[in-house]
Every structure is written in C-alpha cells, then in structure tokens.
Coordinates of C-alpha atoms and ligand atoms in Angstrom, one line a residue:
E1 CA 0.0 0.0 0.0
Y2 CA 1.6 3.1 -1.3
V3 CA -0.5 5.8 0.3
Q4 CA -2.4 5.2 3.6
V5 CA -5.1 7.6 4.6
Q6 CA -6.1 7.2 8.2
S7 CA -9.2 8.7 9.7
I8 CA -9.1 12.0 7.8
S9 CA -11.7 14.6 8.7
R10 CA -12.2 18.0 7.1
S11 CA -14.8 20.7 7.7
Y12 CA -15.3 24.1 6.2
G13 CA -16.9 26.1 8.9
A14 CA -20.2 24.3 9.7
V15 CA -20.0 22.1 6.5
V16 CA -18.5 18.7 7.1
A17 CA -16.8 17.6 3.9
L18 CA -15.0 14.4 5.2
T19 CA -15.7 12.3 8.3
S20 CA -13.0 9.9 9.4
V21 CA -12.2 8.5 6.0
S22 CA -9.6 5.7 5.9
L23 CA -8.3 4.1 2.7
S24 CA -5.2 3.1 1.0
V25 CA -3.9 3.6 -2.5
R26 CA -1.9 0.7 -3.8
R27 CA 1.2 1.1 -5.9
N28 CA 0.4 1.5 -9.6
E29 CA -3.3 1.0 -9.2
L30 CA -6.1 3.1 -10.6
L31 CA -8.5 3.9 -7.8
A32 CA -11.8 5.6 -8.7
L33 CA -13.7 7.6 -6.2
V34 CA -17.4 7.9 -7.0
G35 CA -20.5 9.3 -5.3
P36 CA -22.9 12.1 -5.5
S37 CA -22.0 15.8 -5.7
G38 CA -21.0 17.0 -2.2
A39 CA -19.8 13.6 -1.1
G40 CA -16.3 14.9 -0.3
K41 CA -14.4 13.3 -3.3
S42 CA -12.7 16.5 -4.4
T43 CA -11.8 17.4 -0.8
L44 CA -10.1 14.1 -0.4
L45 CA -8.3 14.5 -3.7
R46 CA -7.1 18.0 -2.7
I47 CA -5.8 16.7 0.6
L48 CA -3.9 13.9 -1.3
A49 CA -2.5 16.6 -3.5
G50 CA -1.3 18.6 -0.6
V51 CA -3.2 21.7 -1.6
D52 CA -5.7 21.3 1.3
K53 CA -5.1 20.0 4.8
Q54 CA -7.2 17.7 6.9
D55 CA -8.3 18.9 10.4
S56 CA -7.4 15.5 11.8
G57 CA -6.1 12.1 10.7
V58 CA -2.8 11.2 9.0
I59 CA -1.6 10.4 5.5
R60 CA 1.4 8.1 5.3
V61 CA 3.3 7.5 2.1
R62 CA 5.5 4.4 1.8
S63 CA 8.5 5.2 -0.3
D64 CA 10.1 1.8 0.2
L65 CA 8.1 0.2 -2.6
G66 CA 10.2 1.4 -5.5
V67 CA 8.1 4.5 -5.8
E68 CA 9.2 7.7 -4.3
A69 CA 7.1 9.8 -2.0
P70 CA 5.8 12.9 -3.7
S71 CA 8.6 15.3 -4.0
E72 CA 9.8 18.2 -6.2
R73 CA 11.2 15.6 -8.6
H74 CA 8.2 13.4 -8.7
P75 CA 5.3 15.5 -7.4
A76 CA 1.7 14.5 -6.7
V77 CA -0.1 16.2 -9.6
L78 CA -3.7 17.3 -9.5
V79 CA -5.6 17.8 -12.8
F80 CA -8.8 19.7 -12.5
Q81 CA -12.0 19.3 -14.5
D82 CA -11.6 22.7 -15.9
Y83 CA -8.0 22.2 -17.0
L84 CA -7.1 25.5 -18.6
L85 CA -4.5 25.3 -21.3
F86 CA -2.6 28.5 -22.0
P87 CA -4.3 29.8 -25.1
H88 CA -1.3 31.8 -26.3
M89 CA 1.0 28.8 -26.1
T90 CA 1.3 25.9 -28.5
V91 CA 0.6 22.4 -27.3
F92 CA 4.4 21.8 -27.0
E93 CA 4.8 25.0 -24.9
N94 CA 1.8 24.1 -22.7
V95 CA 3.4 20.7 -21.9
A96 CA 6.9 22.2 -21.5
F97 CA 5.7 24.9 -19.2
G98 CA 5.9 22.9 -15.9
L99 CA 9.3 21.5 -16.7
R100 CA 10.6 24.9 -17.7
A101 CA 9.3 26.4 -14.5
R102 CA 11.2 23.7 -12.5
R103 CA 14.2 23.6 -14.9
R104 CA 16.8 24.9 -12.5
H105 CA 15.5 22.9 -9.6
L106 CA 15.4 19.6 -11.6
G107 CA 18.7 20.4 -13.3
L108 CA 17.2 19.8 -16.7
S109 CA 18.8 21.1 -19.9
R110 CA 16.7 22.6 -22.7
R111 CA 17.4 19.5 -24.8
E112 CA 16.2 17.2 -22.0
I113 CA 13.0 19.2 -21.7
T114 CA 12.4 19.0 -25.4
R115 CA 13.0 15.2 -25.3
R116 CA 10.7 14.7 -22.4
V117 CA 7.9 16.8 -23.9
R118 CA 8.2 15.0 -27.3
D119 CA 8.2 11.6 -25.6
C120 CA 5.1 12.5 -23.6
L121 CA 3.2 13.9 -26.6
R122 CA 4.1 10.6 -28.4
Q123 CA 2.8 8.5 -25.5
L124 CA -0.5 10.5 -25.6
Q125 CA -0.7 10.2 -29.4
I126 CA -0.8 13.9 -30.0
A127 CA 2.8 14.4 -31.3
E128 CA 1.5 15.8 -34.6
K129 CA -0.3 18.5 -32.6
A130 CA 2.9 19.9 -31.0
G131 CA 2.7 23.1 -33.0
A132 CA -1.0 23.6 -32.7
W133 CA -2.9 26.2 -30.6
P134 CA -5.3 24.9 -28.0
A135 CA -8.3 26.6 -29.6
H136 CA -7.7 24.4 -32.7
L137 CA -8.0 21.1 -30.9
S138 CA -11.0 19.0 -30.2
G139 CA -12.2 18.5 -26.7
G140 CA -10.6 15.0 -26.6
Q141 CA -7.3 16.4 -27.8
Q142 CA -7.4 19.2 -25.2
Q143 CA -8.0 16.6 -22.6
R144 CA -4.9 14.7 -23.7
V145 CA -2.8 17.9 -23.6
A146 CA -4.0 18.5 -20.0
L147 CA -3.0 14.9 -19.2
A148 CA 0.4 15.4 -21.0
R149 CA 1.1 18.5 -18.9
A150 CA 0.6 16.4 -15.8
L151 CA 2.4 13.2 -16.9
V152 CA 5.5 15.1 -18.3
L153 CA 6.3 15.9 -14.6
E154 CA 6.6 12.1 -13.9
P155 CA 4.2 12.3 -11.0
S156 CA 4.5 9.9 -8.1
L157 CA 0.7 10.2 -7.7
L158 CA -1.7 11.3 -10.5
L159 CA -4.9 12.8 -9.2
L160 CA -7.7 13.5 -11.7
D161 CA -10.8 15.4 -10.8
E162 CA -13.6 14.6 -13.2
P163 CA -11.4 13.9 -16.3
F164 CA -14.3 13.0 -18.5
A165 CA -16.7 15.7 -17.5
N166 CA -16.3 17.9 -20.6
L167 CA -16.5 15.1 -23.1
D168 CA -19.6 13.8 -24.9
R169 CA -20.8 10.3 -24.2
P170 CA -19.0 8.2 -26.8
L171 CA -15.8 10.1 -26.2
K172 CA -16.0 9.5 -22.4
R173 CA -15.7 5.7 -22.8
E174 CA -12.9 6.0 -25.3
T175 CA -11.0 8.5 -23.2
A176 CA -11.5 6.3 -20.1
R177 CA -10.1 3.3 -21.9
F178 CA -7.2 5.4 -23.3
L179 CA -6.4 6.6 -19.8
R180 CA -6.4 3.1 -18.4
E181 CA -4.1 1.8 -21.1
L182 CA -1.8 4.8 -20.5
Q183 CA -1.8 4.4 -16.8
Q184 CA -0.8 0.7 -17.1
R185 CA 1.8 1.4 -19.7
L186 CA 3.4 4.2 -17.6
Q187 CA 2.7 2.5 -14.3
V188 CA 1.5 5.6 -12.5
T189 CA -0.4 5.4 -9.3
T190 CA -3.7 7.2 -10.1
V191 CA -6.8 8.4 -8.2
V192 CA -9.7 9.4 -10.4
V193 CA -12.7 11.3 -9.1
S194 CA -15.7 10.9 -11.3
H195 CA -19.5 10.9 -11.3
D196 CA -19.4 8.8 -14.6
I197 CA -19.8 5.6 -12.7
E198 CA -20.2 3.5 -15.8
A199 CA -16.9 4.8 -17.3
V200 CA -14.8 4.3 -14.2
L201 CA -16.2 0.9 -13.2
E202 CA -14.9 -0.3 -16.5
I203 CA -11.3 0.9 -16.0
A204 CA -10.6 1.0 -12.2
D205 CA -8.8 -1.6 -10.2
R206 CA -10.8 -0.5 -7.2
V207 CA -13.7 1.8 -6.5
G208 CA -14.3 3.8 -3.4
V209 CA -18.0 4.8 -3.0
M210 CA -18.4 8.0 -1.0
S211 CA -21.5 9.8 0.3
G212 CA -22.0 12.5 2.8
G213 CA -18.3 12.8 3.7
Q214 CA -17.9 9.1 4.3
L215 CA -16.4 6.2 2.5
L216 CA -19.1 3.6 2.3
Q217 CA -17.2 0.9 0.5
I218 CA -13.9 0.3 -1.3
D219 CA -13.6 -2.8 -3.4
S220 CA -13.1 -4.1 -6.9
P221 CA -15.7 -2.9 -9.4
L222 CA -17.1 -6.5 -9.6
T223 CA -17.4 -6.8 -5.8
V224 CA -19.0 -3.3 -5.4
R225 CA -21.6 -4.3 -8.1
Q226 CA -22.3 -7.8 -6.9
Y227 CA -21.9 -7.3 -3.1
P228 CA -22.7 -3.7 -2.3
A229 CA -22.0 -3.1 1.4
S230 CA -25.3 -1.3 1.9
A231 CA -28.5 -0.2 0.3
D232 CA -26.9 3.3 -0.2
V233 CA -24.0 1.8 -2.2
A234 CA -26.4 -0.3 -4.3
D235 CA -28.4 2.8 -5.0
L236 CA -25.4 4.9 -6.0
I237 CA -23.9 2.2 -8.2
G238 CA -27.3 1.3 -9.6
T239 CA -27.9 4.9 -10.7
G240 CA -24.8 4.7 -12.8
L241 CA -25.8 1.4 -14.4
K242 CA -29.3 2.6 -15.3
E243 CA -27.6 5.4 -17.2
V244 CA -25.9 2.9 -19.4
V245 CA -29.1 1.3 -20.4
R246 CA -30.9 4.5 -21.1
Ligands
ADP301 P1 -17.6 16.2 -4.2 O1 -16.2 16.4 -4.9 O2 -17.9 14.8 -3.9 O3 -18.7 16.9 -5.0 P2 -16.6 18.2 -2.4 O4 -15.4 17.6 -1.7 O5 -16.4 19.2 -3.4 O6 -17.6 17.0 -2.8 O7 -17.4 18.9 -1.2 C1 -17.8 18.3 0.0 C2 -18.6 19.3 0.8 O8 -17.7 20.3 1.3 C3 -19.7 20.0 0.1 O9 -20.7 20.3 1.0 C4 -19.0 21.3 -0.3 O10 -20.0 22.3 -0.4 C5 -18.1 21.6 0.8 N1 -16.8 22.3 0.4 C6 -15.9 21.8 -0.4 N2 -14.9 22.7 -0.5 C7 -15.3 23.8 0.2 C8 -14.7 25.1 0.4 N3 -13.5 25.4 -0.1 N4 -15.3 25.9 1.2 C9 -16.5 25.6 1.8 N5 -17.1 24.4 1.6 C10 -16.5 23.5 0.8

C-alpha cells in the first residue's frame, strides 16, 4: 500500500466535507472515487495533492516500494476538471511549461526538456499537434494535452478530478479506456474522481464509493456491483448502471 489515509476529517466552517475517512492507494493502481455531488471526493483529492489540509487524521506514504514519496522531482499532480490550457502557447509549450518552471531545480537542460515533452506527446498520441494552438484542438485532444502536462512531470501520484466531464458520451468511454491503457503502460499510481460511474467501473482496479463525507465501501468494481455493502451503495452504483441502459 503506497498511500495510507487514516481517519481523515475535514470541515469548512459548519460544513462537514469528510468524516473519518480511511483508505489506501496501492502502488500502480487506478483507484476511482465515485459518489454524488458534495460527497467529499474533491476534498479528499485536494488533501492527497497537498493543496488542502485535513483537520485530523494522517496520511502516510510508503517510499520503500520502488516508488518515491511525492517530491519536487516526482510530485503529486492534480488535474482539475476545468483544465485550462494557456491559449497563447502551442501544445508543445503548454506541456513544456511545468518543466521549464522547474528547470533549475530539476537540473534539466533545454534539450532534455524537449526530449521529455516529445516523448510525452508521443505517448499520448498527439505528437502531430505539437505546434497547434489549444483553440484548434477537439475536446478530446485538449484533454490529452492536459494529461500530458501532468504526466511530463513524472508524477508519483496522479490525481484526476472529473477527467471525462467535458466530453460527450462516446468520447467518455474512449477516453477512459485510453487513460487506463496509458496508466498501465506508464505504471503511474492514479486516483480518479468521477460521477461517470459506468466509465470508471470499467477501468478501475478498485472503486471507493463515497457519500456525505464518508467512504461507504472500497472494493473491486465487480465486488461493489455484486456485493454492495449497503443499500446506499447499491443505489449509488445502480444509478450509474441505469444510465448505461438509457
Ligand atoms: P464532491 O467532490 O464529492 O462533489 P466536495 O469535496 O467538493 O464534494 O465537497 C464536499 C462538501 O464540502 C460540500 O458540501 C461542499 O460544499 C463543501 N466544500 C468543499 N470545498 C469547500 C470550500 N473550499 N469551502 C466551503 N465548503 C466547501
């Protein structure tokens, strides 16, 4: 278990976002967090990213598994739903931006940055778009550029908040499958928050079902479907399945 989250709670004033949530993220897995709006999914993701802090509870990272703990060199990278590409920069420049900003710190030469950006664009199958402006890309291509911007930093933990939200339905599934294939190829430990239950059940190693700031169940997609831990879980997962049929 790479990341261990133990009894994390977080409130914003009177609003309780997380109540004593415990879970682990295994090395190289794709963990999906699903649940209704307001369940606390994004809050948990932000805490994992280190951009928000829990009121109580601890997060432990095991760096003895051949994966480093998040650091400057291999950060935990959070990609938002509303990933904003810099409109005045080409795809290449957008992806290079994070590396250039950390160039001194990482001790990277310009040539190494170019190589890493090119490699990354190739992995994401958008190499031919390197010179294009974001406005000239399709939604799916923009999504890949956003992913490239994160992956080029060689994250120790990739955190994706609603990565399929801006895509239309057929593209959702295709993008989800692409993400899964990429995640396995690159072996990057990934947590995906999504309300597209059907899309994530198909690609996740494990699914955490959240509601009202609590983690109701965390299991394989098959187990969550066949053996929901409670009526609430069955309802939440069931809603997603009905959407497939519709
Ligand atoms: P989800 O991602 O599952 O939709 P969130 O983690 O965004 O849920 O939100 C959980 C609860 O915490 C919600 O009631 C939300 O309104 C509240 N919340 C989240 N972030 C903030 C914030 N920065 N300030 C105040 N309330 C917040």
